[in-house]
Coordinates of C-alpha atoms and ligand atoms in Angstrom, one line a residue:
M1 CA 188.3 21.5 16.4
A2 CA 189.9 20.1 19.3
D3 CA 191.8 16.8 19.1
T4 CA 189.2 14.2 20.6
T5 CA 191.9 12.0 21.7
H6 CA 194.5 14.6 23.2
I7 CA 192.9 17.3 25.2
Y8 CA 195.5 19.9 26.2
I9 CA 195.3 22.0 29.4
D10 CA 197.5 25.2 30.5
E11 CA 196.9 26.3 33.7
A12 CA 198.3 29.4 33.3
S13 CA 197.4 31.0 29.6
G14 CA 194.3 28.2 28.9
S15 CA 190.7 29.1 29.0
D16 CA 187.6 27.2 30.3
T17 CA 185.4 29.8 28.5
T18 CA 187.1 30.4 25.3
G19 CA 189.4 27.2 25.2
T20 CA 188.5 24.4 22.9
G21 CA 191.2 21.7 24.7
A22 CA 193.0 22.1 21.3
E23 CA 197.1 22.1 21.7
D24 CA 196.8 26.0 20.8
K25 CA 193.5 26.7 22.6
P26 CA 194.0 24.7 25.8
Y27 CA 191.8 24.7 28.6
Q28 CA 192.7 26.0 32.1
T29 CA 191.8 23.5 34.4
L30 CA 191.8 20.0 34.3
A31 CA 188.6 19.6 36.2
F32 CA 186.4 21.5 33.2
A33 CA 188.5 19.2 30.5
I34 CA 187.1 15.8 32.3
F35 CA 183.5 17.5 33.1
T36 CA 183.7 18.5 29.1
H37 CA 184.9 15.3 27.9
S38 CA 183.4 12.9 30.1
A39 CA 181.3 11.7 27.4
N40 CA 184.0 11.3 24.7
G41 CA 185.4 8.1 26.6
S42 CA 188.7 8.7 28.1
P43 CA 190.9 10.9 26.0
V44 CA 194.7 11.5 26.7
L45 CA 195.1 14.8 28.9
R46 CA 198.3 16.6 28.6
I47 CA 198.7 19.5 30.9
R48 CA 201.5 22.2 31.7
K49 CA 201.8 24.8 34.2
D50 CA 202.2 27.5 31.4
P51 CA 203.4 28.1 28.3
N52 CA 207.5 27.8 28.8
T53 CA 207.0 24.0 30.1
P54 CA 206.3 21.3 27.9
Y55 CA 203.0 19.3 28.1
D56 CA 202.9 16.2 30.0
E57 CA 200.7 13.5 31.4
P58 CA 198.7 14.7 34.8
T59 CA 199.5 12.7 37.9
Q60 CA 197.0 10.4 39.2
S61 CA 196.2 12.6 42.1
A62 CA 195.9 15.5 40.1
V63 CA 193.3 13.3 38.1
K64 CA 191.5 12.3 41.0
K65 CA 190.8 15.4 42.3
A66 CA 190.1 16.7 39.0
K67 CA 187.2 14.0 38.8
K68 CA 185.5 15.3 41.9
G69 CA 185.9 19.2 40.6
A70 CA 184.3 17.8 37.3
E71 CA 181.5 16.1 39.3
G72 CA 180.8 19.5 40.9
L73 CA 180.5 21.2 37.8
E74 CA 178.0 18.3 36.5
K75 CA 176.0 19.3 39.4
K76 CA 176.0 22.9 38.6
K77 CA 175.1 22.4 35.1
K78 CA 172.3 19.9 35.9
K79 CA 171.0 22.7 38.3
A80 CA 171.4 25.6 35.9
D81 CA 169.4 23.7 33.4
E82 CA 166.7 22.7 35.6
L83 CA 166.2 26.6 36.3
K84 CA 166.3 27.5 33.1
A85 CA 163.6 25.1 32.2
R86 CA 161.5 26.3 34.8
E87 CA 162.1 29.7 34.0
E88 CA 161.4 29.3 30.0
K89 CA 158.1 27.5 31.7
E90 CA 157.0 30.2 33.6
G91 CA 158.1 33.1 31.2
E92 CA 155.5 31.1 28.6
E93 CA 153.0 31.2 31.4
E94 CA 153.8 34.6 32.1
R95 CA 153.7 35.6 27.9
L96 CA 150.1 33.6 28.1
K97 CA 148.7 35.7 30.8
R98 CA 150.1 38.7 29.8
E99 CA 148.6 38.1 26.3
K100 CA 145.1 37.2 27.9
V101 CA 145.3 40.5 29.6
L102 CA 145.9 42.2 26.8
E103 CA 143.4 40.3 24.8
D104 CA 141.0 40.8 27.7
S105 CA 141.9 44.9 27.8
K106 CA 140.7 45.3 24.1
K107 CA 137.3 44.9 25.4
I108 CA 137.3 47.6 28.2
V109 CA 136.1 50.7 26.3
L110 CA 136.3 54.1 28.2
E111 CA 133.7 56.2 27.7
E112 CA 133.5 60.2 29.4
D113 CA 130.8 60.4 31.9
A114 CA 128.3 63.1 30.6
S115 CA 126.9 63.4 34.0
L116 CA 130.0 64.7 35.7
D117 CA 130.9 68.7 35.8
K118 CA 131.9 69.9 32.2
A119 CA 135.7 70.0 32.2
T120 CA 137.5 73.1 31.2
R121 CA 140.1 72.6 28.3
V122 CA 143.4 74.4 30.1
K123 CA 146.9 74.5 29.5
L124 CA 149.3 73.0 32.0
F125 CA 150.5 76.6 33.4
Q126 CA 146.8 77.3 34.0
L127 CA 146.4 74.6 36.5
P128 CA 146.8 76.7 39.7
E129 CA 143.6 78.2 39.1
Y130 CA 141.6 74.9 38.6
R131 CA 142.4 72.8 42.0
Q132 CA 139.1 70.8 42.6
K133 CA 137.8 71.2 39.2
R134 CA 137.5 69.0 36.5
V135 CA 139.7 70.0 33.4
R136 CA 140.9 68.6 30.1
V137 CA 144.6 68.6 29.0
F138 CA 146.5 67.6 26.4
G139 CA 150.1 66.6 26.2
W140 CA 153.1 64.1 25.7
V141 CA 153.9 61.3 28.6
H142 CA 157.0 62.8 29.9
R143 CA 157.6 60.0 32.8
L144 CA 155.6 56.7 33.1
R145 CA 155.4 54.5 36.1
S146 CA 152.9 51.5 36.6
Q147 CA 152.7 50.1 40.2
K148 CA 150.3 47.7 40.8
E149 CA 146.9 48.8 38.9
I150 CA 147.7 52.4 39.1
I151 CA 149.7 54.2 36.4
F152 CA 151.5 57.6 37.1
I153 CA 152.0 59.9 34.5
V154 CA 153.7 62.9 34.3
L155 CA 152.4 64.9 31.6
R156 CA 154.0 67.5 29.6
D157 CA 152.6 69.9 27.5
G158 CA 155.4 72.8 26.5
T159 CA 153.8 75.0 29.3
G160 CA 154.3 73.0 31.8
Y161 CA 154.0 69.3 33.7
L162 CA 151.2 67.4 35.4
Q163 CA 151.5 63.9 37.7
A164 CA 148.4 62.1 36.7
V165 CA 146.4 59.0 38.1
L166 CA 145.2 56.5 36.3
S167 CA 143.6 53.8 38.3
G168 CA 140.5 51.4 38.3
R169 CA 139.4 50.9 34.4
M170 CA 141.5 53.5 33.6
S171 CA 144.8 51.6 33.7
Q172 CA 143.3 48.4 32.3
T173 CA 142.4 49.6 28.6
Y174 CA 144.9 48.2 25.9
H175 CA 146.1 51.8 25.5
A176 CA 146.8 51.9 29.2
L177 CA 148.5 48.4 29.2
T178 CA 150.5 49.5 26.2
L179 CA 151.4 53.2 26.9
N180 CA 154.8 54.1 26.4
L181 CA 157.0 57.5 26.8
E182 CA 156.3 59.9 24.6
S183 CA 152.9 59.0 23.3
S184 CA 150.6 61.8 23.1
V185 CA 147.6 61.9 24.9
E186 CA 144.1 63.7 26.3
L187 CA 143.5 63.2 29.9
V188 CA 140.3 64.4 31.6
G189 CA 139.6 64.6 35.4
T190 CA 139.6 66.2 38.4
L191 CA 142.3 68.3 40.0
Q192 CA 143.9 67.7 43.4
E193 CA 146.1 68.9 46.0
V194 CA 149.0 66.0 46.4
P195 CA 148.7 64.8 50.0
E196 CA 150.8 66.0 52.5
G197 CA 154.4 64.7 52.4
K198 CA 154.4 63.7 48.2
N199 CA 155.7 65.7 45.7
A200 CA 154.3 66.4 42.3
P201 CA 154.7 69.3 40.0
G202 CA 152.8 72.3 41.1
G203 CA 151.7 70.5 44.0
H204 CA 148.7 68.9 42.4
E205 CA 148.1 66.0 40.7
L206 CA 145.0 64.7 38.3
I207 CA 142.8 61.9 39.2
V208 CA 142.0 60.6 35.7
D209 CA 138.3 60.0 35.1
Y210 CA 138.5 59.7 31.2
W211 CA 141.7 59.5 28.9
K212 CA 142.5 59.0 25.0
L213 CA 145.7 58.1 23.4
H214 CA 145.9 60.2 20.4
G215 CA 149.4 58.9 19.3
S216 CA 151.4 56.0 20.6
A217 CA 155.1 56.1 20.9
P218 CA 157.4 52.9 20.4
G219 CA 158.9 50.6 23.4
G220 CA 161.2 48.0 23.2
D221 CA 164.8 48.9 21.0
D222 CA 163.1 52.0 19.2
A223 CA 161.7 53.3 22.8
F224 CA 162.2 57.2 23.1
T225 CA 165.0 56.4 25.8
N226 CA 167.0 53.9 23.9
R227 CA 167.2 56.4 21.2
V228 CA 168.4 59.5 23.3
N229 CA 169.5 59.9 26.6
E230 CA 171.7 62.0 28.9
K231 CA 174.6 59.7 28.2
S232 CA 174.3 59.4 24.3
D233 CA 177.2 60.3 22.3
P234 CA 177.2 64.1 21.6
S235 CA 177.0 63.4 17.6
I236 CA 174.2 61.3 18.6
Q237 CA 172.3 64.0 20.2
A238 CA 173.2 66.7 17.2
D239 CA 171.3 64.1 15.3
L240 CA 168.4 63.5 17.4
R241 CA 168.3 67.2 18.5
H242 CA 164.4 67.3 17.8
L243 CA 164.4 64.6 20.4
V244 CA 166.7 66.0 22.9
L245 CA 164.3 69.1 22.6
R246 CA 161.7 67.2 24.5
G247 CA 163.8 66.8 27.6
E248 CA 163.7 69.0 30.9
T249 CA 166.9 71.0 30.3
A250 CA 166.9 71.8 26.7
S251 CA 163.1 73.1 26.8
S252 CA 164.0 75.0 29.7
I253 CA 166.8 76.6 27.9
L254 CA 164.9 77.6 25.0
K255 CA 161.9 79.1 27.2
L256 CA 164.4 81.3 28.8
R257 CA 165.7 82.1 25.4
A258 CA 162.2 83.2 24.5
H259 CA 162.0 85.3 27.5
L260 CA 165.4 87.1 27.0
L261 CA 164.3 87.6 23.7
S262 CA 161.1 89.6 25.0
A263 CA 163.1 91.5 27.8
F264 CA 165.6 92.6 25.2
R265 CA 162.5 94.3 23.1
E266 CA 161.0 95.7 26.6
T267 CA 164.0 97.3 27.3
Y268 CA 164.5 98.5 23.9
V269 CA 160.9 100.4 24.0
K270 CA 162.3 101.7 27.4
H271 CA 165.5 103.1 25.7
N272 CA 163.5 104.3 22.4
L273 CA 165.1 102.1 19.9
T274 CA 162.9 101.2 17.2
E275 CA 163.0 97.5 15.9
V276 CA 164.1 96.8 12.3
T277 CA 164.3 93.7 10.3
T278 CA 167.4 93.7 8.3
P279 CA 167.9 91.2 4.9
C280 CA 169.9 88.2 5.2
L281 CA 171.0 88.2 1.3
V282 CA 173.6 90.8 1.1
Q283 CA 176.3 91.8 -1.5
T284 CA 178.4 93.6 1.0
Q285 CA 181.0 92.5 3.8
V286 CA 181.0 93.7 7.3
E287 CA 183.7 91.6 9.4
G288 CA 186.1 90.7 6.6
G289 CA 185.9 88.1 3.4
A290 CA 187.3 85.4 5.3
T291 CA 184.0 84.4 7.3
L292 CA 181.8 85.2 4.2
F293 CA 179.3 82.3 3.2
K294 CA 179.3 83.0 -0.7
L295 CA 176.4 82.2 -2.8
D296 CA 174.9 82.6 -6.4
Y297 CA 172.6 85.0 -6.5
Y298 CA 170.8 84.9 -10.0
G299 CA 173.9 84.7 -11.8
Q300 CA 175.5 87.5 -9.2
S301 CA 177.7 86.8 -6.3
A302 CA 176.2 87.3 -3.4
F303 CA 176.3 86.3 0.8
L304 CA 174.7 85.5 3.9
T305 CA 175.2 88.5 6.1
Q306 CA 177.7 88.5 9.0
S307 CA 176.2 91.9 10.6
S308 CA 173.2 94.0 9.8
Q309 CA 175.3 96.9 11.2
L310 CA 175.6 98.8 7.9
Y311 CA 172.1 98.7 7.1
L312 CA 171.2 99.9 10.4
E313 CA 173.1 102.6 10.2
T314 CA 171.0 103.6 7.3
C315 CA 168.3 103.8 9.4
L316 CA 169.7 106.6 11.8
A317 CA 168.5 109.3 9.5
S318 CA 165.0 107.5 9.0
L319 CA 164.1 106.0 12.1
G320 CA 166.7 107.3 15.0
D321 CA 168.1 104.7 17.0
V322 CA 167.5 101.4 16.1
Y323 CA 168.0 97.5 16.9
C324 CA 167.2 94.2 15.0
F325 CA 167.3 90.7 15.7
Q326 CA 168.6 89.0 12.8
E327 CA 170.7 85.7 12.1
S328 CA 174.2 86.1 11.4
F329 CA 176.2 83.6 9.6
R330 CA 179.7 83.2 9.8
A331 CA 182.2 80.8 7.8
E332 CA 184.7 80.0 10.3
N333 CA 186.1 76.9 10.7
S334 CA 185.7 77.4 14.4
H335 CA 184.9 74.0 16.5
T336 CA 184.7 75.7 19.9
R337 CA 182.4 76.0 22.5
R338 CA 181.5 79.7 21.6
H339 CA 181.3 79.7 17.8
L340 CA 178.4 79.1 15.6
A341 CA 178.1 78.6 11.8
E342 CA 174.8 80.7 12.1
Y343 CA 173.7 82.8 15.5
T344 CA 170.8 85.3 16.6
H345 CA 172.7 88.6 16.4
L346 CA 171.0 91.6 18.4
E347 CA 172.6 94.7 17.0
G348 CA 171.9 98.2 18.0
E349 CA 173.0 101.7 16.5
L350 CA 172.6 105.1 17.8
A351 CA 173.3 108.5 16.4
F352 CA 174.7 111.3 18.1
I353 CA 176.6 109.4 20.8
T354 CA 180.0 109.3 22.4
F355 CA 182.4 106.2 22.4
D356 CA 181.5 106.4 26.8
D357 CA 177.6 107.1 25.7
L358 CA 178.1 103.4 23.7
M359 CA 179.7 101.7 26.8
S360 CA 177.3 103.2 28.9
H361 CA 174.4 102.2 26.6
I362 CA 175.5 98.4 26.2
E363 CA 175.8 98.0 30.0
A364 CA 172.3 99.5 30.8
V365 CA 170.8 97.3 28.2
I366 CA 172.1 94.1 29.5
C367 CA 171.5 95.0 33.2
D368 CA 167.7 96.4 32.2
T369 CA 167.3 93.3 30.2
I370 CA 168.4 91.1 33.6
D371 CA 166.5 93.0 36.0
I372 CA 163.5 92.4 33.5
L373 CA 164.0 88.3 33.6
L374 CA 164.5 88.1 37.1
A375 CA 161.3 90.2 38.3
R376 CA 159.8 87.7 36.0
P377 CA 158.5 84.7 38.0
A378 CA 158.8 82.3 35.2
A379 CA 161.9 83.6 33.8
A380 CA 163.7 84.0 37.2
A381 CA 162.5 79.9 38.0
L382 CA 164.3 79.3 34.8
I383 CA 167.4 80.9 35.6
K384 CA 167.1 79.5 39.3
Q385 CA 166.5 76.3 37.8
L386 CA 169.4 76.1 35.1
H387 CA 171.9 78.3 37.2
P388 CA 171.1 78.6 40.6
A389 CA 174.1 80.5 41.5
F390 CA 173.5 83.2 39.1
K391 CA 173.5 86.9 40.3
A392 CA 172.8 89.9 38.1
P393 CA 176.1 91.7 37.8
A394 CA 177.1 94.8 39.4
R395 CA 177.3 97.9 37.7
P396 CA 179.2 100.0 36.7
F397 CA 181.1 97.2 34.5
L398 CA 184.7 97.3 34.5
R399 CA 186.3 99.3 31.8
L400 CA 189.8 97.9 31.0
S401 CA 191.7 99.7 27.7
Y402 CA 193.6 97.1 25.7
V403 CA 197.1 98.5 26.4
D404 CA 196.3 98.0 29.9
A405 CA 194.8 94.5 29.1
I406 CA 198.3 93.8 27.6
K407 CA 200.0 94.6 30.9
W408 CA 197.4 92.8 32.8
L409 CA 198.2 89.5 30.9
N410 CA 202.0 89.8 31.0
E411 CA 201.4 90.3 35.1
H412 CA 199.5 87.3 35.4
K413 CA 202.0 85.5 32.9
I414 CA 199.2 84.5 30.3
Q415 CA 201.3 84.0 27.3
R416 CA 200.5 83.5 23.5
P417 CA 201.6 81.1 21.4
E418 CA 204.5 82.4 19.1
E419 CA 203.9 82.3 15.5
D420 CA 205.9 82.9 12.3
A421 CA 205.7 85.5 9.5
D422 CA 203.2 83.3 7.8
G423 CA 201.0 83.1 11.1
N424 CA 201.9 79.6 11.9
T425 CA 202.7 78.7 15.7
I426 CA 206.2 77.9 16.5
K427 CA 207.0 74.6 18.3
D428 CA 209.8 74.6 21.3
A429 CA 211.8 71.4 21.3
D430 CA 209.6 69.2 23.0
G431 CA 206.8 70.2 20.4
N432 CA 205.0 72.1 22.4
D433 CA 203.4 75.8 21.3
K434 CA 206.4 77.9 22.3
M435 CA 204.6 80.5 24.6
V436 CA 205.7 84.2 24.7
D437 CA 204.6 87.2 26.8
H438 CA 201.6 89.8 24.8
A439 CA 202.8 93.0 23.3
V440 CA 200.9 95.9 22.3
G441 CA 199.8 95.2 18.7
D442 CA 198.9 91.3 19.5
D443 CA 195.5 90.1 19.3
I444 CA 194.1 89.0 22.5
A445 CA 193.2 85.1 21.4
E446 CA 190.3 83.3 22.8
A447 CA 192.4 81.2 25.4
A448 CA 194.0 84.3 27.0
E449 CA 190.7 86.3 26.8
R450 CA 188.9 83.5 28.8
K451 CA 191.7 83.1 31.5
M452 CA 191.5 86.8 31.8
T453 CA 187.8 86.9 32.4
D454 CA 187.9 84.1 34.3
I455 CA 190.6 85.6 36.7
I456 CA 188.4 89.0 37.0
G457 CA 185.0 87.1 37.3
T458 CA 182.8 90.2 36.5
P459 CA 181.9 91.8 33.2
V460 CA 184.9 93.7 31.4
F461 CA 184.7 95.9 29.0
L462 CA 188.0 95.8 26.7
H463 CA 188.2 99.0 24.8
G464 CA 190.7 100.8 22.3
F465 CA 192.0 97.9 20.3
P466 CA 194.8 98.7 17.4
A467 CA 193.0 99.5 14.3
H468 CA 194.9 96.5 12.3
L469 CA 193.0 94.1 14.8
K470 CA 189.5 95.2 13.8
A471 CA 187.2 96.1 11.4
F472 CA 187.4 98.7 8.6
Y473 CA 184.7 101.0 9.6
M474 CA 185.8 101.7 13.0
K475 CA 186.6 105.2 14.1
K476 CA 189.9 106.0 15.7
V477 CA 190.7 106.9 19.0
P478 CA 191.5 111.2 18.2
G479 CA 195.4 111.5 18.4
S480 CA 195.9 107.7 18.6
G481 CA 197.8 107.6 15.4
A482 CA 197.4 107.2 11.8
G483 CA 195.8 104.3 9.4
R484 CA 195.9 101.1 10.7
D485 CA 198.4 102.0 13.7
A486 CA 195.9 103.9 15.4
F487 CA 193.8 102.7 18.3
T488 CA 190.1 102.5 17.8
E489 CA 187.0 103.6 19.4
S490 CA 186.2 99.9 20.0
C491 CA 185.0 97.6 23.0
D492 CA 184.2 93.9 23.4
L493 CA 182.3 93.0 26.4
L494 CA 183.8 89.9 27.9
M495 CA 181.6 87.3 30.5
P496 CA 183.3 85.1 32.8
N497 CA 182.7 81.6 31.6
V498 CA 182.0 82.6 27.9
G499 CA 184.5 85.4 27.1
E500 CA 183.6 88.2 24.8
I501 CA 179.4 88.5 24.0
V502 CA 179.4 91.9 22.6
G503 CA 181.4 93.7 19.9
G504 CA 180.9 97.4 19.3
S505 CA 182.7 100.5 18.0
M506 CA 182.0 104.2 16.9
R507 CA 182.1 104.3 13.2
I508 CA 184.1 106.5 10.6
A509 CA 181.8 109.6 10.3
D510 CA 183.6 111.0 7.4
S511 CA 183.7 110.3 3.9
E512 CA 187.3 110.8 2.9
E513 CA 188.4 108.7 5.9
L514 CA 185.7 105.7 5.1
L515 CA 186.9 106.0 1.6
A516 CA 190.6 105.2 2.6
A517 CA 189.5 102.4 4.8
Y518 CA 187.8 101.0 2.3
A519 CA 190.9 101.3 -0.1
H520 CA 193.2 99.6 2.6
E521 CA 190.6 97.0 2.8
G522 CA 190.7 96.2 -0.8
I523 CA 187.0 97.2 -0.7
D524 CA 185.6 98.4 -4.2
P525 CA 183.3 101.4 -2.7
K526 CA 181.0 101.1 -5.8
D527 CA 179.4 98.4 -3.6
Y528 CA 178.6 100.3 -0.8
Y529 CA 177.7 103.5 -2.3
W530 CA 174.6 103.4 -0.2
F531 CA 176.5 103.1 3.1
T532 CA 179.0 106.0 2.1
D533 CA 176.0 108.2 1.1
Q534 CA 175.2 108.4 5.1
R535 CA 178.4 110.2 5.5
K536 CA 177.4 112.3 2.6
Y537 CA 174.0 113.6 3.4
G538 CA 174.2 115.0 6.9
T539 CA 176.8 112.6 8.7
C540 CA 176.9 112.7 12.5
E541 CA 178.8 110.5 15.1
H542 CA 177.4 107.5 16.0
G543 CA 178.1 104.1 17.3
G544 CA 176.5 100.4 17.5
Y545 CA 177.4 96.9 18.8
G546 CA 176.7 93.1 18.3
L547 CA 175.7 90.8 20.7
G548 CA 175.5 87.3 20.6
V549 CA 172.6 85.8 21.8
E550 CA 173.7 82.6 22.4
R551 CA 176.8 83.7 24.3
L552 CA 174.6 85.7 26.7
L553 CA 172.3 82.8 27.1
A554 CA 175.2 80.6 27.6
W555 CA 176.3 83.2 30.6
L556 CA 173.0 83.4 32.0
A557 CA 171.8 79.5 31.9
D558 CA 175.8 78.7 32.7
R559 CA 175.8 76.1 29.7
F560 CA 179.2 74.7 28.6
T561 CA 178.8 75.7 24.7
V562 CA 176.1 77.8 22.7
R563 CA 175.4 74.7 21.0
E564 CA 172.8 74.3 23.7
C565 CA 171.6 77.8 23.6
V566 CA 169.9 77.7 20.3
L567 CA 167.1 75.5 18.5
Y568 CA 169.2 73.5 15.6
P569 CA 172.9 74.6 16.0
R570 CA 174.7 75.2 12.9
W571 CA 178.5 74.4 12.8
P572 CA 181.3 73.1 10.6
G573 CA 180.1 70.2 9.1
R574 CA 176.8 70.4 11.0
A575 CA 173.5 71.3 8.9
T576 CA 170.9 69.1 10.1
P577 CA 168.2 68.4 11.1
Ligands
4AD1 O1 182.5 91.3 17.1 P1 181.3 91.2 15.9 O2 182.0 90.3 14.8 O3 181.0 92.7 15.4 C1 180.1 92.7 14.4 O4 179.5 91.9 13.9 C2 179.6 94.2 14.6 N1 179.5 94.5 12.9 C3 178.4 94.1 15.5 C4 178.2 95.6 15.5 O5 178.8 96.4 15.8 N2 176.9 95.6 15.1 O6 180.6 90.1 16.4 C5 179.4 90.7 17.6 C6 179.0 89.5 18.3 C7 180.1 88.8 19.0 O7 180.6 89.7 20.4 C8 179.8 87.4 19.7 O8 179.1 87.7 20.4 C9 178.7 87.3 18.3 O9 178.2 88.4 17.6 N3 179.5 86.2 17.6 C10 179.0 85.0 17.7 N4 178.4 84.1 18.1 C11 178.2 82.7 17.9 N5 179.5 82.4 17.1 C12 179.9 83.1 16.6 N6 180.4 82.4 15.0 C13 179.9 84.2 16.4 N7 180.8 85.7 16.2 C14 180.1 86.5 16.6

């Protein structure tokens, strides 16, 4: 508490807002001290220029000047008090008026006019066929604007958007006056072209003659836009993904995703591949034990699948060339913008092909699918909305061997962090990663790969990776060496902005070679008897690939991260909602 007989002022470090006038919490101005304490008699005033000078009595002229200042402050306060009182009174009047309007509004009950034309129930995407007709639509209030006695709604039903106009009694009901964003409603009215110069989705608007609230949504603190908006912290957006999905961008990405899946299916019909549905619960690994999610399966150990490849291989002799869309799971502790713990894996497998055929097939599948999308007006519009600069990639895709890629990286001074024998990065004297040139045998890490793809700027097939960098099942390039020192008939397809979107290879077709590969990997061949049998009963040269659907979509829709390209993304630590 301030000493009521001694009031302190420090003109440099004091404060008129947080100060109390105490010696350790002085005011900043003499005028404020006088103004604040004028009712307390005549307190002893002690003032100093700054904390380095001692407190002293103020000079008479300073007090005289400060008194004038204090009078000014007094006047200001009086004015503010009057304004506040007036506002409170008006606020109260306003509140009472609003309460009365709300009370009266409860008496307005809307009824559908049976004498009008019968309204046809339609989804919003069908509206262009219903101009000048009476329609009944259902959806959610996506945007809301009240203007005098008219309410404008932009309705959303998942198939499109519609501007609706509520006027007269339509805008005076209790539900109209208390309507909030994201409420669900039924609107009935006549669809009219919007007047020249006005904008509305589809160029038309619904002149509502009857409407009904189906489910209200809160306003105030709990209002939709207070819970989540574009500026919300990413972790809040992740927690509220179920609400984020209602936004235009998120829903457009997911719609494009649906088009993408169906376009792929159309492409596979064209290329004569049969769709199969593979199991998620498995007891074998494909891409190395380090990234397996393990689980207890009736007392046995089992995993969530990393890839359906091995199962697809078993289909070749039964169904011919096959593909699947299946969730793959990777227990990688990767927090990058292109890694998910669960992703949708599009995998294909083809029999009696060469490595060259495999790369040509991957390229054809991707390009045909893009062509289908661009030819579909709805999909093309989504691509244009999300990625205005998108252009279908030119064919053929560049093919760059792994060895040439290492040369390219060194020529472009793209280095990698040096590691010690245990795989830890070595630091330089300043504590930064020590960078060195790439050498044949090195893994091309994500950062280098990304730089390379961004510089090249077009899709690139990197092929012929050393066996020791790749999975056990890959076929060696004939004559390229033995065991894990050899190179493999493997390829990664890299896209600008995203990096690797496809990993594929020819497979070991020979039983003995496969058994040796198991042994090298420390895999018990017993568990893989069914996979080995493919080589025992009529083996063939074959190959396949896996494509990360979210990565392809991130490229197509120009998204920063694959997390935006999946309904409910999973990454380390996140499995909700
Ligand atoms: O290169 P990967 O690991 O290859 C396989 O699983 C093969 N068995 C596929 C096959 O030949 N049938 O994965 C293939 C693709 C990658 O190129 C990438 O697009 C995607 O799957 N992918 C991921 N996508 C998101 N998050 C992850 N953690 C991913 N891991 C792989």
